[in-house]
mmCIF file of C-alpha atoms in Angstrom:
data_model
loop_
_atom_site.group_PDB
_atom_site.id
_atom_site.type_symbol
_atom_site.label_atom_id
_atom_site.label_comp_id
_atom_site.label_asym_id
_atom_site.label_seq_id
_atom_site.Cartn_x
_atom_site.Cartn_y
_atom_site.Cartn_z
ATOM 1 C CA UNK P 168 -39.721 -9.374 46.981
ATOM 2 C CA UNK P 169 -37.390 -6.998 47.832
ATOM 3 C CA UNK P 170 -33.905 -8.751 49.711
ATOM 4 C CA UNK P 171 -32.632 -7.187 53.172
ATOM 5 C CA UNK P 172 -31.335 -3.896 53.225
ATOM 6 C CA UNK P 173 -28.370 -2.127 55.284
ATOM 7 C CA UNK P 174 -27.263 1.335 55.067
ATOM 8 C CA UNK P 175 -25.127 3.155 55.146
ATOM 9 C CA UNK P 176 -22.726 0.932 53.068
ATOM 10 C CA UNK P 177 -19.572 2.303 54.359
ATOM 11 C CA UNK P 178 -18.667 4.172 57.153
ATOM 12 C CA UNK P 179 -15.295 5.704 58.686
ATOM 13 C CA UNK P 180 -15.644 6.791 62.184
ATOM 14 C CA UNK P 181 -13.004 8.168 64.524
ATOM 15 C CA UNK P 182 -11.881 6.586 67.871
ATOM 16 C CA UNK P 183 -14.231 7.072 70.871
ATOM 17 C CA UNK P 184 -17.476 7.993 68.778
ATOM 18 C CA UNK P 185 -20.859 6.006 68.153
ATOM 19 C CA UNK P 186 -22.206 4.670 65.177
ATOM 20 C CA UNK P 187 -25.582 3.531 64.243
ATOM 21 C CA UNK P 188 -26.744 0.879 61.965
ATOM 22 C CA UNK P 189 -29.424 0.470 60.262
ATOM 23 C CA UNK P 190 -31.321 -3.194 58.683
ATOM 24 C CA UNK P 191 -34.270 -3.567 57.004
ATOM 25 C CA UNK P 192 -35.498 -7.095 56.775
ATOM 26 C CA UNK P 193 -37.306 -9.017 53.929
ATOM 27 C CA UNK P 194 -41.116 -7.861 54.231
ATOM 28 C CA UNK P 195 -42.966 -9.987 56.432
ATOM 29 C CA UNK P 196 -39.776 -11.298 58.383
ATOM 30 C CA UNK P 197 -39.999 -10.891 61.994
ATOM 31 C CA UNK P 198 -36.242 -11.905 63.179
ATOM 32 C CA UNK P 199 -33.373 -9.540 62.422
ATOM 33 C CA UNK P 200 -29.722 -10.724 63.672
ATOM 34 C CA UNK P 201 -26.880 -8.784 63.176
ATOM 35 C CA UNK P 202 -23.496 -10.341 62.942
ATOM 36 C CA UNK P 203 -19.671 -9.168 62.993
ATOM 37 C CA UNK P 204 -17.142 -10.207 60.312
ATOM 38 C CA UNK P 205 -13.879 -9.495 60.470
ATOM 39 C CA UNK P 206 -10.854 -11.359 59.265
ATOM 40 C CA UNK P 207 -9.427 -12.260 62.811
ATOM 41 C CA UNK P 208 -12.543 -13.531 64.444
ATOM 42 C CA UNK P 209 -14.186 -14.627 62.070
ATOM 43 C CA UNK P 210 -18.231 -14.549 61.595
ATOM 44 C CA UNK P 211 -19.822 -13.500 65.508
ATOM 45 C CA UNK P 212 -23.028 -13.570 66.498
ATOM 46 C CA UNK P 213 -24.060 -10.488 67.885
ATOM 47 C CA UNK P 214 -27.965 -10.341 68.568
ATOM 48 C CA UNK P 215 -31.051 -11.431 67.700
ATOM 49 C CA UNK P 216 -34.249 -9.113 67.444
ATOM 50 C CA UNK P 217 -37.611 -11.159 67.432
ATOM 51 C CA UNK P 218 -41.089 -8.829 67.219
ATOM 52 C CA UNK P 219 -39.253 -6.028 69.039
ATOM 53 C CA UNK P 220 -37.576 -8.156 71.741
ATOM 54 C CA UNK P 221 -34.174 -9.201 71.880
ATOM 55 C CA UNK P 222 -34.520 -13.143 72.023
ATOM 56 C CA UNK P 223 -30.638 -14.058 71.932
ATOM 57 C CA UNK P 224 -27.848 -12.466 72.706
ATOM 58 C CA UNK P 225 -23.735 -13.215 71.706
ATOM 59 C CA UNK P 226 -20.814 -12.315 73.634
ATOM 60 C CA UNK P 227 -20.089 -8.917 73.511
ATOM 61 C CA UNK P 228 -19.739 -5.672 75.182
ATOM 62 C CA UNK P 229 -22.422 -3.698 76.429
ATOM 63 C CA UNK P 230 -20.830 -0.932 73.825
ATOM 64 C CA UNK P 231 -22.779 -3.111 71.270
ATOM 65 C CA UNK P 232 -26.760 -2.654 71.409
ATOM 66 C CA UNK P 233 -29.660 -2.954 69.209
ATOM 67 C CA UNK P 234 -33.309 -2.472 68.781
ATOM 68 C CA UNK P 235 -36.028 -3.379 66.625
ATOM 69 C CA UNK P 236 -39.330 -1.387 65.765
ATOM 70 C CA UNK P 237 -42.752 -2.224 65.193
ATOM 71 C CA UNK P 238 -41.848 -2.902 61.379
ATOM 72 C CA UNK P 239 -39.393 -4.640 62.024
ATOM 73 C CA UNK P 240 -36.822 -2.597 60.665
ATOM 74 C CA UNK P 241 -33.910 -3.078 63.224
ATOM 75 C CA UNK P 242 -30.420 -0.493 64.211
ATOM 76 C CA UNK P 243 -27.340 -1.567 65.648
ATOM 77 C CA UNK P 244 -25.556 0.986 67.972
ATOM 78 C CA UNK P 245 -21.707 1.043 69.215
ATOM 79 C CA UNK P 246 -20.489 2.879 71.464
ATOM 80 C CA UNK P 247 -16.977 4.406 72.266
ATOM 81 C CA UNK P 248 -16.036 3.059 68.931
ATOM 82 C CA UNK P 249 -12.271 1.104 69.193
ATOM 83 C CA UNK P 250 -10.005 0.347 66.058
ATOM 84 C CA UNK P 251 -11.059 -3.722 66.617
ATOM 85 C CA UNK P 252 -14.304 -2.690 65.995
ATOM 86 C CA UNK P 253 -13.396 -2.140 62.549
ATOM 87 C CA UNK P 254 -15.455 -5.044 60.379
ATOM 88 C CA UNK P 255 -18.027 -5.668 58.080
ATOM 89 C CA UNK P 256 -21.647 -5.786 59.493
ATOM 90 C CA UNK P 257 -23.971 -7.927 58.572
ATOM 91 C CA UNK P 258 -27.964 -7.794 59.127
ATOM 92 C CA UNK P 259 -29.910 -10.902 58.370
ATOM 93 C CA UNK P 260 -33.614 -11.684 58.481
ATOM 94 C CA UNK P 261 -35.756 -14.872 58.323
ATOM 95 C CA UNK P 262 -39.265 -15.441 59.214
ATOM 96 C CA UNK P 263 -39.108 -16.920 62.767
ATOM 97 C CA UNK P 264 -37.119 -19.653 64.477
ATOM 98 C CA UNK P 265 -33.459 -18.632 63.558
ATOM 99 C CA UNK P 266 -33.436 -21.533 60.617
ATOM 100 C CA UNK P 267 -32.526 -20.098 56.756
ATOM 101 C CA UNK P 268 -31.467 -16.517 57.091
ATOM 102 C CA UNK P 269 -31.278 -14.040 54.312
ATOM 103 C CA UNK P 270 -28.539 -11.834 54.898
ATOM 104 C CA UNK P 271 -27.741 -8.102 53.471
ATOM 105 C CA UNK P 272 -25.073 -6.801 51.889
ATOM 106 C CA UNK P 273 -23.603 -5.641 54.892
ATOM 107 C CA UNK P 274 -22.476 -2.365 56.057
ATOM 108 C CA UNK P 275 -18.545 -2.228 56.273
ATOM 109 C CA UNK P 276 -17.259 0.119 58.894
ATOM 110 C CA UNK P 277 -13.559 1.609 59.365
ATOM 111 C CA UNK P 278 -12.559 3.071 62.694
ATOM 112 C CA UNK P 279 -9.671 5.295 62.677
ATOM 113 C CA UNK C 43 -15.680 -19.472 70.325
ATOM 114 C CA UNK C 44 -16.200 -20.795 66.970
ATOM 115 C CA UNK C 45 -18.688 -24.234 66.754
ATOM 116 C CA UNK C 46 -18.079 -25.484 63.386
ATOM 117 C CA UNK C 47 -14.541 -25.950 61.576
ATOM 118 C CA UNK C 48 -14.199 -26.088 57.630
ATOM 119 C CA UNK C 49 -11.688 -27.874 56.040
ATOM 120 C CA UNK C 50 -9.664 -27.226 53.885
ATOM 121 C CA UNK C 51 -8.894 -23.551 54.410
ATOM 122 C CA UNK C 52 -9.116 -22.785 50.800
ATOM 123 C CA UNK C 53 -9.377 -25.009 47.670
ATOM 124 C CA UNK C 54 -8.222 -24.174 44.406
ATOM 125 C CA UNK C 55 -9.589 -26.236 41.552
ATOM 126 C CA UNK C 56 -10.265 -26.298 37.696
ATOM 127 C CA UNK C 57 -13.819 -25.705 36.341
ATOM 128 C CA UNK C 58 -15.783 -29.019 35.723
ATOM 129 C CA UNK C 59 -14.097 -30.537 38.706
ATOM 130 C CA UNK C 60 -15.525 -31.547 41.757
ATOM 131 C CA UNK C 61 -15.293 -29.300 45.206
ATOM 132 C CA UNK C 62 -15.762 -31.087 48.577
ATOM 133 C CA UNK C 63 -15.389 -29.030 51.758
ATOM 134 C CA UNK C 64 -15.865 -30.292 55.460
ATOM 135 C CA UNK C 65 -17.522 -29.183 58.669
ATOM 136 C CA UNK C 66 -17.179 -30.582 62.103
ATOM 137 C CA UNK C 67 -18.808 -29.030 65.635
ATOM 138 C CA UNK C 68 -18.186 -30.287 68.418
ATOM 139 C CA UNK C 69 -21.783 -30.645 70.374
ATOM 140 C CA UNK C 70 -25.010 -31.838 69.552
ATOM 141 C CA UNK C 71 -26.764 -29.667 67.007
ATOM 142 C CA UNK C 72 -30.797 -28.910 65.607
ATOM 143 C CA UNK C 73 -29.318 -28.336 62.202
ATOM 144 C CA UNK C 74 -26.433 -27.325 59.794
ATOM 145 C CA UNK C 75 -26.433 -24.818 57.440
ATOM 146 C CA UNK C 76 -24.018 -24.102 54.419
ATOM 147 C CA UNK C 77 -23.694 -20.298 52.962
ATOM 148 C CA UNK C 78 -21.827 -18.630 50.092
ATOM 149 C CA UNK C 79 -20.135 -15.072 50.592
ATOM 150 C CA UNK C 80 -18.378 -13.952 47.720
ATOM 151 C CA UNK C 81 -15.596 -11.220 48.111
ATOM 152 C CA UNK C 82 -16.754 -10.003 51.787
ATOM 153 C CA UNK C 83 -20.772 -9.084 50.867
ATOM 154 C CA UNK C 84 -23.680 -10.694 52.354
ATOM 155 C CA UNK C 85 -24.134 -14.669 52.520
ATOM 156 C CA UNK C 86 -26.324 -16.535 50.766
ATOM 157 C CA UNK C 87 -28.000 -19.434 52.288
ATOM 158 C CA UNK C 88 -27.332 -22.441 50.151
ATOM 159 C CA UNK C 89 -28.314 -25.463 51.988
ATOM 160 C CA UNK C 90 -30.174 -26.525 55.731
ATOM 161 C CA UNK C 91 -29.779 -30.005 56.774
ATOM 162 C CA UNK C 92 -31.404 -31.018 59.879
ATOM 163 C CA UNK C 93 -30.106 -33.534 62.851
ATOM 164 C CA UNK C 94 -32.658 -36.508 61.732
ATOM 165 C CA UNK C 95 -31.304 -36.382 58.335
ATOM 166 C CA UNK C 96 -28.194 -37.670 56.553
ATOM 167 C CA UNK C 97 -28.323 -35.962 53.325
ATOM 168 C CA UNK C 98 -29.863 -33.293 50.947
ATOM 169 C CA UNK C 99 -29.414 -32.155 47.298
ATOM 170 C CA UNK C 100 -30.058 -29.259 45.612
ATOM 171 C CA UNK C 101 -28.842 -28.250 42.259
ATOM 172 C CA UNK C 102 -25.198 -29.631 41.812
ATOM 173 C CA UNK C 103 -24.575 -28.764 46.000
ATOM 174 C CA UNK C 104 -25.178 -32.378 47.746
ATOM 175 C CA UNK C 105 -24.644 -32.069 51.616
ATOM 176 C CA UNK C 106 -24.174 -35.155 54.246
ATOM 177 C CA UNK C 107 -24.398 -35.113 57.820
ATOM 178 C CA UNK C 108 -22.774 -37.586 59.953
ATOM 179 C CA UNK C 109 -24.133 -36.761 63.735
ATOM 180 C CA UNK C 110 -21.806 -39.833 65.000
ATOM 181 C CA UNK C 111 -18.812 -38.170 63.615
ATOM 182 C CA UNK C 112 -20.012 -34.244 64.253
ATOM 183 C CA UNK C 113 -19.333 -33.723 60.617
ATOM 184 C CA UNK C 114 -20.662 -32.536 57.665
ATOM 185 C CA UNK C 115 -19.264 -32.105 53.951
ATOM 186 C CA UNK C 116 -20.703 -30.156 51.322
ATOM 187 C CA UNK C 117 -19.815 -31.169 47.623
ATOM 188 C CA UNK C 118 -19.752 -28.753 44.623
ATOM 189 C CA UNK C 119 -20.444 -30.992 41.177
ATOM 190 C CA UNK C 120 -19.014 -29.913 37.886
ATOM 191 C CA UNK C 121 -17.784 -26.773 39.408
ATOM 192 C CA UNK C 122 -17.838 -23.025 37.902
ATOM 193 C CA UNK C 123 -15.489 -19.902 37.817
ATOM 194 C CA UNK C 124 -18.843 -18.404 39.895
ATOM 195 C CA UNK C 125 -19.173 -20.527 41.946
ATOM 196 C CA UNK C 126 -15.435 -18.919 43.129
ATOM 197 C CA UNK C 127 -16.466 -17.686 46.800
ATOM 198 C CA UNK C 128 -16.600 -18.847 51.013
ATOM 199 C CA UNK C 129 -18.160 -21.125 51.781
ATOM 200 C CA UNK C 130 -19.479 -21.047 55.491
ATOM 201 C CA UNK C 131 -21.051 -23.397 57.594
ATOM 202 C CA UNK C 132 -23.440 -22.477 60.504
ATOM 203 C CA UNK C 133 -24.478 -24.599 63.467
ATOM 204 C CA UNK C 134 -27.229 -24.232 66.298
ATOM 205 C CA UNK C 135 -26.213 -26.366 69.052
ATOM 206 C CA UNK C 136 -28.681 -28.225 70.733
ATOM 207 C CA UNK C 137 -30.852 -25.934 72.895
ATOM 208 C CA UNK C 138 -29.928 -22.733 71.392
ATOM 209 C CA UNK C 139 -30.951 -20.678 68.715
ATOM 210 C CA UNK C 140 -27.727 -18.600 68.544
ATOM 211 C CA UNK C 141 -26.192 -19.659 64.874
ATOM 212 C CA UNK C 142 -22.174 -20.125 65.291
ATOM 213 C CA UNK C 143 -20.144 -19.938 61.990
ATOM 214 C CA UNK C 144 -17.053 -21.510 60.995
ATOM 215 C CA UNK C 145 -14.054 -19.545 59.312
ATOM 216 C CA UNK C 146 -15.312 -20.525 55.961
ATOM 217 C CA UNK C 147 -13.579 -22.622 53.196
ATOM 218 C CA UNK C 148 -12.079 -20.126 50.343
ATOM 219 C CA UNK C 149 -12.713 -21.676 46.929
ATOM 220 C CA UNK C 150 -11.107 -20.686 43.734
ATOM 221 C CA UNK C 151 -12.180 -22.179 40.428
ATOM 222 C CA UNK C 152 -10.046 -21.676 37.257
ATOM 223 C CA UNK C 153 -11.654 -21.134 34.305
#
């Protein structure tokens, strides 16, 4: 079975524009989270996608959105891109209840 | 805010040695999970140990649970140069499904 998926794998973006990220869970998972990483803050929870719905949300700003589609392939959004949003982003799928996750390789993104 | 604490901040050892690293929360919890990240990819999920039980093996990883104490310590037998990495733990408090991650515990094992 093929693991979870995340591209692009890098990405430098500029002050002030958007980015989009994209996930692509295990087959036959239904729940795709996305997390930030970065060496300040640590591992954050950003959002949880569950059969197209958001189901759980983290504390962040509205700059930071999500959706999921109907195979469950999920995207991440941002906004207005600032330097502290600079971090690696990690996508992670499991098959319902948020219990063992499988997470990508993450996609690591530079703003400049 | 971050849930779960490990300690120590990093470990260096010797291969064949033991590793122990320790988690505490601070609330009630459903479960506990342990992860591996090696050098800032994705984490692997190495271990879930629920609130009803007070340990769990698998491999040379043995994990205990101590609700009374809102700990938990994860132990690394006859240790490896790969098994050089972070080691995370992950908590759900009670109620919620949002996972909240400790700063991780940096290993290093000689070869």
């Amino acid at each position: 079975k093929a693991g979870v998926t995340q591209t692009p794998r890098y990405l430098i973006k500029t002050r002030g524009q958007q980015v989009t990220l994209s996930c692509s869970p295990i087959s036959g998972h239904r729940s795709v989270s996305w997390y930030q990483q970065t060496p300040g803050q640590g591992l954050q929870f950003l959002f949880e996608y569950f059969s197209e719905t958001q189901r759980n949300k983290g504390n962040f700003p509205g700059r930071f959105s999500g959706r999921q589609f109907s195979n469950s392939r999920s995207e991440m959004n941002v906004s207005t891109l600032e330097l502290g949003d600079s971090a690696l982003y990690l996508c992670a799928s499991s098959l319902g209840a948020l219990g063992e996750q499988f997470f990508g390789p993450g996609t690591r993104l530079t703003v400049l | 805010s971050q849930q779960g604490e490990e300690d120590p901040q990093a470990l260096s050892i010797q291969e064949g040695e033991n590793a122990t690293m320790n988690c505490s929360y601070k609330t009630s919890i459903n479960n506990l999970q342990w992860y591996r990240q090696n050098s800032g990819r994705g984490l692997v999920h190495l271990i879930l140990i629920r609130s009803n039980e007070r340990e769990k093996h698998s491999g040379r990883l043995r994990v205990t649970l101590d609700t009374s104490k809102k700990s938990s310590s994860l132990l690394i037998t006859a240790s490896r140069a790969a098994d050089t990495a972070s080691y995370f733990c992950a908590t759900e408090e009670g109620g919620s499904y949002i996972p909240t991650f400790g700063r991780g515990t940096s290993l290093i094992v000689h070869p």
